[in-house]
Amino acid sequence: MSDAMSGTAQIGVTGLAVMGRNLARNLARHGHTVAVHNRTGARTKALVEEFGKEGDFVPAGTPREFVAALERPRRLVVMVKAGEATDAVVGEFAPLLEPGDIVVDGGNAHFSDTRRREEALRERGVHFVGAGVSGGEEGALHGPSIMPGGSDEAYAALGPLLEDIAAKAHDGAPCTAHIGPDGAGHFVKMVHNGIEYADMQLIAEAYDMLRAVAGYAPARAAEVFRTWNTGRLDSYLVGITAEVLAHTDAATGRPFVDAVADAAEQKGTGRWTVQTALDLGVPVSGIAEAVFARSLSGHTGLREAATGLPGPHRPPLGERDAAHFADQVEQALYASKITSYAQGWNMMRAASEEYGWNIDLGTVAAVWRGGCIIRAAFLDRVRAAYDADPALPTLLADAEFAGETGAAQEAWRAVVATAVRYGVPVPGLSAALASYDALRADRLPAALTQAQRDYFGAHAYRRTDRPGVYHTLWGQDRSEVRTDG
Ligand code: 2AM
């Protein structure tokens, strides 16, 4: 163990709850000397006692000791609760730092807070890096997906360490990269979580359809997901779905999924994604439906009041039709997944333009290939689409994805139509299909909406046949006037 005052630690971690502790251990296991600090000293002591043998830790009792333990430029990772705690810790350390030092917030901050903190520290010459870290406790210890946002200079000093500790994709590439300036990293992490919500909802609907329409018990549905996991849907989430569905509850002997209360919770990043999408004016219906589906599931009162309302009662399909239907569900799930990823990527593109982040959209896919919840073979394809055309307006327009959604057409429509006939709620699958149909439509009924707005509010409209902005005198002789001069 080194002397706390010698300034030999390459990096420091303050906030040693499980995420911070595991990140510090991951850094130490990769041969870095890590200064460790926590408001309550007992956590620092416990870390060194339990895991001191894993590497070179420098325990620090006070913020001053912690800062003194770091080589320059100093690299401090803050791992405390997002919100007030982060402001408190940053405020405590800022006066102790010098120009060129780097503060990394590895918590789940809202990107607008990250932008504010980055600006405040930049005025003192201190770099602030908002780093999204995905993969939970296990990821923090064994390799997370890391999405750092901040200055180029900060990434130059920090990147090599992050690349050491990040998850490695199947081709060996580290699952981290400089995402962009200030809040870009935390923004991308937020969208990751939004996409995760959408993925989980689509999988849940697929399971529900296998059960209600194909008549498959959870163990049988587990086999279907296991098979899907060997194909183009190969992903962490589909893999764990198979495991959960195959699991038998020890207490009741029933399928485990039947022993779990059907009210899904959320921590709020899905909600942030939708709120932010509304502010940016980007439609993310897949993520929104997923957030609303969780919300609805928890409304016990509403659900009780509506239980027993009429709906169809149809028996499950016979064995042969069920197998065919299960194949159609795979296609509907895959096409919907493409659609909801396209929405997530549209959102990142919009924010990148709004904030001048210059996010490389293919790199984001690469960084999510390992360590995080949505890791999947699919992300190689997303990256390939943006590598082929960095200006791709939407993933749906990529030739390969367009070919696949096109081929899934009939199945996708059949599954949504069947869900409607059986009375099985599929907000995710149907919203994805509606989004696909709306985007590909030659004409949308938005023309009528715009005409109505002109009727009741004189909001004016553009015409299909000539330029200009017009208003019809609805209350008078219905003649048309040009309103743009
Ligand atoms: P503690 O052990 O002293 O409570 C997760 O809560 C982590 O954030 C813990 O390491 C906790 O420190 C730390 N933390 C929470 N609020 C804090 C604050 N206001 N100042 C410093 N550390 C804080």
Coordinates of C-alpha atoms and ligand atoms in Angstrom, one line a residue:
M1 CA 0.0 0.0 0.0
S2 CA 1.3 3.5 -0.9
D3 CA 1.5 6.5 1.3
A4 CA -1.6 8.6 1.0
M5 CA 0.3 11.8 0.5
S6 CA 2.6 10.7 -2.3
G7 CA 0.4 11.5 -5.2
T8 CA 1.0 8.2 -7.0
A9 CA -2.6 7.0 -7.7
Q10 CA -3.5 7.1 -11.4
I11 CA -7.2 7.5 -10.5
G12 CA -9.4 7.9 -7.5
V13 CA -12.9 6.8 -6.7
T14 CA -15.1 8.6 -4.1
G15 CA -18.4 7.1 -3.1
L16 CA -17.8 3.4 -2.2
A17 CA -21.2 1.9 -2.2
V18 CA -21.4 -1.2 -4.3
M19 CA -21.0 0.5 -7.7
G20 CA -18.1 2.7 -6.6
R21 CA -16.4 -0.2 -4.8
N22 CA -16.7 -2.5 -7.8
L23 CA -15.4 0.1 -10.2
A24 CA -12.4 0.8 -7.9
R25 CA -11.7 -3.0 -7.7
N26 CA -12.0 -3.3 -11.5
L27 CA -9.4 -0.5 -11.9
A28 CA -7.1 -2.0 -9.4
R29 CA -7.4 -5.4 -10.9
H30 CA -6.2 -3.9 -14.2
G31 CA -3.0 -2.7 -12.5
H32 CA -3.9 0.9 -11.7
T33 CA -3.2 2.4 -8.4
V34 CA -6.5 3.6 -7.1
A35 CA -7.2 6.2 -4.4
V36 CA -10.4 5.4 -2.5
H37 CA -12.5 7.6 -0.4
N38 CA -16.0 7.7 1.1
R39 CA -17.8 10.2 3.3
T40 CA -18.1 7.6 5.9
G41 CA -14.7 6.1 6.5
A42 CA -15.9 2.7 7.4
R43 CA -16.6 1.8 3.8
T44 CA -13.1 2.8 2.7
K45 CA -11.6 0.7 5.5
A46 CA -13.9 -2.3 4.6
L47 CA -12.9 -2.1 0.9
V48 CA -9.2 -2.2 1.7
E49 CA -9.6 -5.0 4.3
E50 CA -11.7 -7.2 2.1
F51 CA -10.2 -6.6 -1.3
G52 CA -6.8 -4.9 -0.7
K53 CA -5.0 -8.0 -2.1
E54 CA -6.6 -7.5 -5.5
G55 CA -4.4 -4.5 -6.3
D56 CA -2.9 -1.2 -5.2
F57 CA -5.4 0.9 -3.2
V58 CA -4.6 4.2 -1.5
P59 CA -7.2 4.8 1.2
A60 CA -7.9 8.4 2.0
G61 CA -9.7 9.6 5.1
T62 CA -10.5 13.2 3.9
P63 CA -11.2 14.9 0.6
R64 CA -7.8 16.7 1.0
E65 CA -6.0 13.4 1.5
F66 CA -7.8 11.9 -1.5
V67 CA -6.9 14.8 -3.8
A68 CA -3.3 14.7 -2.6
A69 CA -3.1 11.0 -3.4
L70 CA -3.7 11.5 -7.1
E71 CA -1.1 12.1 -9.8
R72 CA -1.6 15.1 -12.1
P73 CA -3.7 15.8 -13.9
R74 CA -6.0 14.3 -11.3
R75 CA -8.7 11.9 -12.3
L76 CA -11.5 11.6 -9.7
V77 CA -14.5 9.4 -10.2
V78 CA -17.5 10.3 -8.2
M79 CA -19.9 7.4 -7.6
V80 CA -22.7 8.8 -5.5
K81 CA -26.5 9.1 -5.9
A82 CA -27.5 11.2 -8.8
G83 CA -28.9 14.6 -7.8
E84 CA -28.1 16.5 -4.6
A85 CA -25.4 14.1 -3.5
T86 CA -23.5 14.7 -6.7
D87 CA -23.7 18.4 -6.3
A88 CA -22.6 18.2 -2.7
V89 CA -19.6 16.1 -3.6
V90 CA -18.6 18.1 -6.6
G91 CA -18.9 21.3 -4.6
E92 CA -16.7 19.8 -1.9
F93 CA -13.9 18.7 -4.2
A94 CA -14.0 21.6 -6.7
P95 CA -12.0 24.1 -4.5
L96 CA -9.3 21.4 -4.0
L97 CA -8.7 20.9 -7.7
E98 CA -6.4 22.7 -10.2
P99 CA -6.8 23.5 -13.9
G100 CA -6.5 20.4 -16.0
D101 CA -7.9 18.0 -13.3
I102 CA -10.8 15.8 -14.4
V103 CA -13.9 15.0 -12.4
V104 CA -15.9 12.0 -13.7
D105 CA -19.5 11.5 -12.6
G106 CA -20.2 7.8 -13.1
G107 CA -23.7 8.1 -11.6
N108 CA -27.1 8.1 -13.4
A109 CA -27.3 11.9 -13.8
H110 CA -29.8 13.7 -16.0
F111 CA -27.9 15.1 -18.9
S112 CA -29.1 18.6 -18.3
D113 CA -27.5 18.4 -14.8
T114 CA -24.3 17.2 -16.4
R115 CA -24.3 20.2 -18.8
R116 CA -24.7 22.6 -15.9
R117 CA -21.9 21.0 -13.8
E118 CA -19.6 20.8 -16.8
E119 CA -20.1 24.5 -17.5
A120 CA -19.5 25.4 -13.9
L121 CA -16.3 23.5 -13.6
R122 CA -15.1 24.6 -17.0
E123 CA -15.0 28.1 -15.7
R124 CA -12.3 27.0 -13.3
G125 CA -10.4 25.0 -15.9
V126 CA -11.5 21.7 -14.4
H127 CA -12.8 19.1 -16.8
F128 CA -16.1 17.5 -15.9
V129 CA -16.9 14.2 -17.6
G130 CA -20.5 12.8 -17.3
A131 CA -20.0 9.1 -17.9
G132 CA -23.0 6.7 -18.3
V133 CA -22.1 3.4 -16.8
S134 CA -24.3 0.4 -17.7
G135 CA -24.2 -3.2 -16.5
G136 CA -25.0 -2.8 -12.8
E137 CA -22.8 -4.2 -10.0
E138 CA -21.5 -7.1 -12.0
G139 CA -20.7 -4.9 -14.9
A140 CA -18.8 -2.4 -12.7
L141 CA -16.6 -5.2 -11.5
H142 CA -16.2 -7.3 -14.6
G143 CA -16.6 -4.9 -17.4
P144 CA -19.4 -2.3 -18.0
S145 CA -20.3 -0.4 -21.1
I146 CA -19.1 3.1 -20.4
M147 CA -20.4 6.3 -22.2
P148 CA -18.2 9.2 -21.3
G149 CA -19.1 12.8 -22.4
G150 CA -16.7 15.7 -22.0
S151 CA -13.8 17.5 -23.6
D152 CA -11.3 15.8 -26.0
E153 CA -8.6 16.7 -23.6
A154 CA -10.3 14.9 -20.7
Y155 CA -10.9 11.8 -22.8
A156 CA -7.3 11.7 -23.9
A157 CA -6.3 11.4 -20.2
L158 CA -9.1 9.1 -19.1
G159 CA -9.9 7.0 -22.2
P160 CA -7.1 4.4 -21.8
L161 CA -8.2 3.6 -18.2
L162 CA -11.8 3.3 -19.2
E163 CA -10.9 1.1 -22.2
D164 CA -9.0 -1.2 -19.8
I165 CA -11.9 -1.7 -17.5
A166 CA -14.8 -1.7 -20.0
A167 CA -16.5 -4.9 -21.3
K168 CA -14.9 -6.3 -24.5
A169 CA -17.1 -7.0 -27.5
H170 CA -16.8 -10.3 -29.3
D171 CA -14.2 -8.8 -31.5
G172 CA -12.1 -7.7 -28.5
A173 CA -13.0 -4.0 -28.9
P174 CA -13.6 -2.1 -25.6
C175 CA -17.2 -1.1 -25.0
T176 CA -16.4 2.5 -24.4
A177 CA -15.7 5.6 -26.6
H178 CA -15.7 9.3 -26.3
I179 CA -19.4 10.0 -27.0
G180 CA -19.2 13.8 -27.3
P181 CA -19.0 17.0 -25.2
D182 CA -20.7 17.8 -21.9
G183 CA -24.0 15.9 -21.5
A184 CA -23.6 13.6 -24.5
G185 CA -22.6 10.6 -22.5
H186 CA -25.4 10.8 -20.0
F187 CA -27.8 11.5 -22.8
V188 CA -26.8 8.4 -24.6
K189 CA -27.0 6.3 -21.4
M190 CA -30.6 7.6 -20.9
V191 CA -31.6 6.6 -24.5
H192 CA -29.9 3.2 -23.8
N193 CA -32.3 2.7 -20.9
G194 CA -35.3 3.9 -23.0
I195 CA -34.5 1.3 -25.7
E196 CA -34.1 -1.3 -22.9
Y197 CA -37.6 -0.5 -21.8
A198 CA -38.9 -0.9 -25.3
D199 CA -37.0 -4.2 -25.8
M200 CA -38.4 -5.6 -22.6
Q201 CA -42.0 -4.6 -23.5
L202 CA -41.8 -6.2 -26.9
I203 CA -40.4 -9.4 -25.4
A204 CA -43.1 -9.4 -22.8
E205 CA -45.8 -9.0 -25.5
A206 CA -44.2 -11.8 -27.5
Y207 CA -44.4 -14.1 -24.5
D208 CA -48.0 -13.1 -23.8
M209 CA -48.9 -14.0 -27.4
L210 CA -47.1 -17.3 -27.2
R211 CA -49.1 -18.1 -24.1
A212 CA -52.6 -16.7 -25.0
V213 CA -52.7 -17.5 -28.7
A214 CA -50.2 -20.4 -29.2
G215 CA -51.3 -21.9 -25.9
Y216 CA -47.7 -22.4 -24.8
A217 CA -47.0 -22.9 -21.1
P218 CA -44.0 -20.9 -19.7
A219 CA -41.6 -23.8 -20.0
R220 CA -42.6 -24.3 -23.7
A221 CA -42.3 -20.5 -24.3
A222 CA -38.8 -20.7 -22.7
E223 CA -37.8 -23.2 -25.4
V224 CA -39.1 -20.8 -28.1
F225 CA -37.0 -18.0 -26.7
R226 CA -34.0 -20.2 -26.4
T227 CA -34.3 -21.1 -30.1
W228 CA -34.8 -17.4 -31.0
N229 CA -31.6 -16.6 -29.0
T230 CA -29.6 -18.7 -31.5
G231 CA -30.7 -16.5 -34.4
R232 CA -31.0 -12.8 -35.2
L233 CA -32.6 -12.0 -31.9
D234 CA -29.5 -13.3 -30.0
S235 CA -29.2 -11.0 -27.0
Y236 CA -28.8 -10.8 -23.3
L237 CA -32.5 -10.0 -22.8
V238 CA -33.8 -12.8 -24.9
G239 CA -31.4 -15.2 -23.1
I240 CA -32.6 -14.2 -19.6
T241 CA -36.2 -14.4 -20.8
A242 CA -35.7 -18.1 -21.6
E243 CA -34.1 -18.7 -18.2
V244 CA -36.8 -16.8 -16.3
L245 CA -39.6 -18.6 -18.1
A246 CA -38.0 -22.0 -17.5
H247 CA -37.7 -21.4 -13.8
T248 CA -40.0 -23.1 -11.4
D249 CA -41.0 -21.4 -8.2
A250 CA -39.7 -23.4 -5.2
A251 CA -42.5 -22.3 -2.8
T252 CA -45.5 -23.1 -5.0
G253 CA -44.1 -25.5 -7.6
R254 CA -45.7 -23.3 -10.3
P255 CA -43.9 -21.5 -13.1
F256 CA -41.9 -18.7 -11.5
V257 CA -43.4 -16.1 -13.7
D258 CA -46.9 -16.9 -12.4
A259 CA -45.7 -16.4 -8.8
V260 CA -44.5 -12.8 -9.5
A261 CA -47.0 -9.9 -9.0
D262 CA -47.8 -8.4 -12.4
A263 CA -46.9 -4.7 -11.6
A264 CA -43.7 -3.5 -13.2
E265 CA -41.6 -0.8 -11.6
Q266 CA -39.3 1.8 -13.0
K267 CA -36.5 3.9 -11.8
G268 CA -37.2 6.8 -14.1
T269 CA -34.7 6.8 -16.9
G270 CA -37.4 5.5 -19.3
R271 CA -39.6 8.4 -18.2
W272 CA -36.7 10.9 -18.7
T273 CA -36.3 9.5 -22.2
V274 CA -39.9 10.1 -23.1
Q275 CA -40.0 13.6 -21.5
T276 CA -36.8 14.6 -23.3
A277 CA -38.2 13.2 -26.6
L278 CA -41.2 15.3 -26.2
D279 CA -39.0 18.4 -25.7
L280 CA -36.9 17.5 -28.7
G281 CA -40.1 16.8 -30.8
V282 CA -38.9 13.3 -31.7
P283 CA -41.5 10.5 -31.8
V284 CA -40.4 7.5 -29.7
S285 CA -43.7 5.7 -29.5
G286 CA -42.0 2.3 -28.7
I287 CA -40.3 3.7 -25.6
A288 CA -43.4 5.7 -24.6
E289 CA -45.7 2.7 -24.8
A290 CA -43.2 0.7 -22.7
V291 CA -43.2 3.3 -20.0
F292 CA -47.0 3.6 -20.1
A293 CA -47.4 -0.2 -20.0
R294 CA -45.4 -0.4 -16.8
S295 CA -47.3 2.5 -15.4
L296 CA -50.7 0.9 -16.2
S297 CA -49.6 -2.4 -14.7
G298 CA -49.1 -0.7 -11.4
H299 CA -52.6 1.0 -11.3
T300 CA -54.3 -1.6 -9.2
G301 CA -57.4 0.5 -8.7
L302 CA -58.0 1.1 -12.4
R303 CA -57.3 -2.5 -13.2
E304 CA -59.7 -3.8 -10.5
A305 CA -62.4 -1.4 -11.7
A306 CA -62.0 -2.6 -15.3
T307 CA -61.7 -6.4 -14.5
G308 CA -64.6 -8.2 -16.1
L309 CA -65.3 -5.7 -18.9
P310 CA -66.3 -7.6 -22.0
G311 CA -63.7 -9.0 -24.4
P312 CA -63.2 -11.9 -26.7
H313 CA -62.7 -15.5 -25.3
R314 CA -60.9 -17.5 -27.9
P315 CA -59.3 -20.9 -27.4
P316 CA -55.6 -21.2 -28.2
L317 CA -54.5 -22.5 -31.6
G318 CA -54.0 -26.1 -32.4
E319 CA -50.4 -27.5 -32.3
R320 CA -49.6 -27.0 -36.0
D321 CA -51.0 -23.5 -36.3
A322 CA -49.3 -22.6 -33.0
A323 CA -45.9 -23.5 -34.4
H324 CA -46.5 -21.4 -37.4
F325 CA -47.8 -18.6 -35.2
A326 CA -44.7 -18.7 -33.0
D327 CA -42.6 -18.1 -36.1
Q328 CA -44.8 -15.1 -37.0
V329 CA -44.2 -13.7 -33.5
E330 CA -40.5 -13.9 -34.0
Q331 CA -40.8 -11.9 -37.2
A332 CA -43.1 -9.3 -35.5
L333 CA -40.7 -9.0 -32.6
Y334 CA -37.7 -8.5 -34.8
A335 CA -39.4 -6.0 -37.1
S336 CA -40.7 -4.1 -34.0
K337 CA -37.2 -4.1 -32.5
I338 CA -35.8 -2.5 -35.7
T339 CA -38.5 0.1 -35.5
S340 CA -37.9 1.0 -31.9
Y341 CA -34.1 1.1 -32.3
A342 CA -34.7 3.4 -35.2
Q343 CA -36.7 5.7 -32.9
G344 CA -33.9 5.7 -30.3
W345 CA -31.3 6.5 -32.9
N346 CA -33.4 9.3 -34.3
M347 CA -33.5 10.8 -30.8
M348 CA -29.7 10.7 -30.4
R349 CA -29.3 12.3 -33.9
A350 CA -31.8 15.1 -32.9
A351 CA -30.0 15.8 -29.6
S352 CA -26.6 15.7 -31.3
E353 CA -27.8 18.4 -33.7
E354 CA -29.6 20.4 -31.0
Y355 CA -26.6 20.5 -28.7
G356 CA -23.8 20.3 -31.3
W357 CA -22.5 17.1 -29.9
N358 CA -21.4 15.5 -33.2
I359 CA -22.2 12.0 -31.8
D360 CA -21.0 9.2 -34.1
L361 CA -24.1 7.0 -34.2
G362 CA -22.3 3.9 -35.3
T363 CA -19.9 4.1 -32.4
V364 CA -22.8 4.2 -29.9
A365 CA -24.0 0.8 -31.3
A366 CA -20.4 -0.5 -30.9
V367 CA -20.2 0.6 -27.3
W368 CA -23.5 -1.2 -26.5
R369 CA -22.3 -4.6 -27.9
G370 CA -21.0 -5.7 -24.5
G371 CA -21.5 -5.0 -20.8
C372 CA -24.9 -3.4 -20.9
I373 CA -28.5 -4.8 -20.7
I374 CA -29.3 -4.4 -24.4
R375 CA -26.1 -6.1 -25.6
A376 CA -26.9 -8.1 -28.7
A377 CA -25.6 -9.4 -32.0
F378 CA -28.1 -7.0 -33.6
L379 CA -25.9 -4.0 -32.6
D380 CA -23.2 -5.1 -35.0
R381 CA -25.8 -4.6 -37.7
V382 CA -26.8 -1.2 -36.5
R383 CA -23.1 -0.2 -36.5
A384 CA -22.7 -1.6 -40.0
A385 CA -25.6 0.5 -41.2
Y386 CA -24.1 3.8 -39.9
D387 CA -20.6 2.8 -41.1
A388 CA -22.1 2.3 -44.6
D389 CA -23.9 5.7 -44.4
P390 CA -23.1 8.0 -41.5
A391 CA -25.9 10.3 -42.7
L392 CA -28.5 7.6 -42.7
P393 CA -31.7 9.4 -41.9
T394 CA -33.3 6.4 -40.2
L395 CA -32.3 2.8 -39.6
L396 CA -35.5 1.8 -41.4
A397 CA -34.0 3.1 -44.6
D398 CA -30.9 1.0 -44.4
A399 CA -31.1 -1.5 -47.2
E400 CA -30.7 -4.6 -45.0
F401 CA -33.1 -3.5 -42.3
A402 CA -35.6 -2.4 -45.0
G403 CA -35.3 -5.9 -46.5
E404 CA -36.0 -7.5 -43.2
T405 CA -39.0 -5.4 -42.2
G406 CA -40.3 -5.8 -45.7
A407 CA -40.0 -9.6 -45.4
A408 CA -41.7 -9.6 -42.0
Q409 CA -44.7 -7.6 -43.3
E410 CA -47.3 -10.3 -43.4
A411 CA -46.3 -11.9 -40.1
W412 CA -46.1 -8.6 -38.3
R413 CA -49.6 -7.6 -39.4
A414 CA -51.0 -11.1 -38.7
V415 CA -49.6 -11.0 -35.2
V416 CA -51.0 -7.5 -34.4
A417 CA -54.4 -8.4 -36.0
T418 CA -54.5 -11.7 -34.0
A419 CA -53.7 -9.9 -30.8
V420 CA -56.6 -7.5 -31.4
R421 CA -58.9 -10.5 -32.1
Y422 CA -57.8 -12.3 -29.0
G423 CA -57.9 -9.2 -26.9
V424 CA -54.3 -9.4 -25.9
P425 CA -52.7 -6.0 -25.3
V426 CA -49.7 -5.4 -27.6
P427 CA -49.1 -1.6 -27.3
G428 CA -45.4 -2.1 -28.3
L429 CA -45.9 -4.3 -31.3
S430 CA -48.8 -2.3 -32.6
A431 CA -47.1 1.1 -32.0
A432 CA -44.1 -0.1 -33.9
L433 CA -46.2 -1.2 -36.8
A434 CA -48.1 2.0 -36.8
S435 CA -44.9 4.0 -36.8
Y436 CA -43.6 2.0 -39.7
D437 CA -46.8 2.5 -41.6
A438 CA -47.0 6.2 -40.9
L439 CA -43.4 6.8 -42.0
R440 CA -43.8 4.9 -45.2
A441 CA -47.2 6.5 -46.1
D442 CA -47.4 8.7 -49.2
R443 CA -50.1 10.8 -47.5
L444 CA -51.0 11.2 -43.9
P445 CA -54.3 12.5 -42.5
A446 CA -52.2 15.2 -40.9
A447 CA -53.6 17.2 -43.8
L448 CA -57.0 17.0 -42.3
T449 CA -55.6 17.9 -38.8
Q450 CA -53.9 21.0 -40.3
A451 CA -57.1 22.0 -42.1
Q452 CA -59.1 21.7 -38.8
R453 CA -56.5 23.8 -37.0
D454 CA -57.0 26.5 -39.7
Y455 CA -60.8 26.2 -39.3
F456 CA -61.0 26.8 -35.5
G457 CA -57.8 28.7 -34.9
A458 CA -56.7 30.3 -38.1
H459 CA -53.4 28.5 -37.8
A460 CA -52.9 28.5 -41.6
Y461 CA -51.5 25.7 -43.8
R462 CA -49.1 25.0 -46.6
R463 CA -50.4 23.6 -50.0
T464 CA -49.2 20.6 -52.0
D465 CA -49.3 22.5 -55.3
R466 CA -47.5 25.8 -54.6
P467 CA -45.3 27.4 -52.0
G468 CA -46.6 29.8 -49.3
V469 CA -48.7 29.8 -46.2
Y470 CA -52.5 30.2 -46.5
H471 CA -55.7 30.6 -44.5
T472 CA -59.2 29.9 -45.6
L473 CA -61.9 32.4 -44.5
W474 CA -64.1 29.6 -43.1
G475 CA -66.6 32.0 -41.4
Q476 CA -67.0 34.1 -44.5
D477 CA -67.0 33.1 -48.2
R478 CA -64.4 30.4 -47.8
S479 CA -62.0 32.2 -50.1
E480 CA -58.3 31.7 -49.5
V481 CA -55.8 34.3 -48.5
R482 CA -52.0 34.1 -48.5
T483 CA -50.6 35.0 -45.0
D484 CA -46.9 35.0 -45.6
G485 CA -46.7 38.4 -47.3
Ligands
2AM1 P1 -21.9 7.2 2.7 O1 -21.4 5.8 2.8 O2 -21.1 8.2 3.6 O3 -23.4 7.3 3.0 C1 -24.2 5.9 -2.2 O4 -25.2 6.4 -1.3 C2 -22.9 6.5 -1.9 O5 -22.9 7.9 -2.0 C3 -22.3 6.2 -0.5 O6 -21.0 6.0 -0.7 C4 -22.6 7.5 0.2 O7 -21.7 7.8 1.3 C5 -22.4 8.5 -0.8 N1 -23.1 9.8 -0.6 C6 -24.4 10.0 -0.6 N2 -24.6 11.3 -0.3 C7 -23.5 11.9 -0.1 C8 -23.1 13.2 0.2 N3 -24.0 14.2 0.3 N4 -21.8 13.5 0.3 C9 -20.8 12.5 0.2 N5 -21.2 11.2 -0.1 C10 -22.4 10.9 -0.3

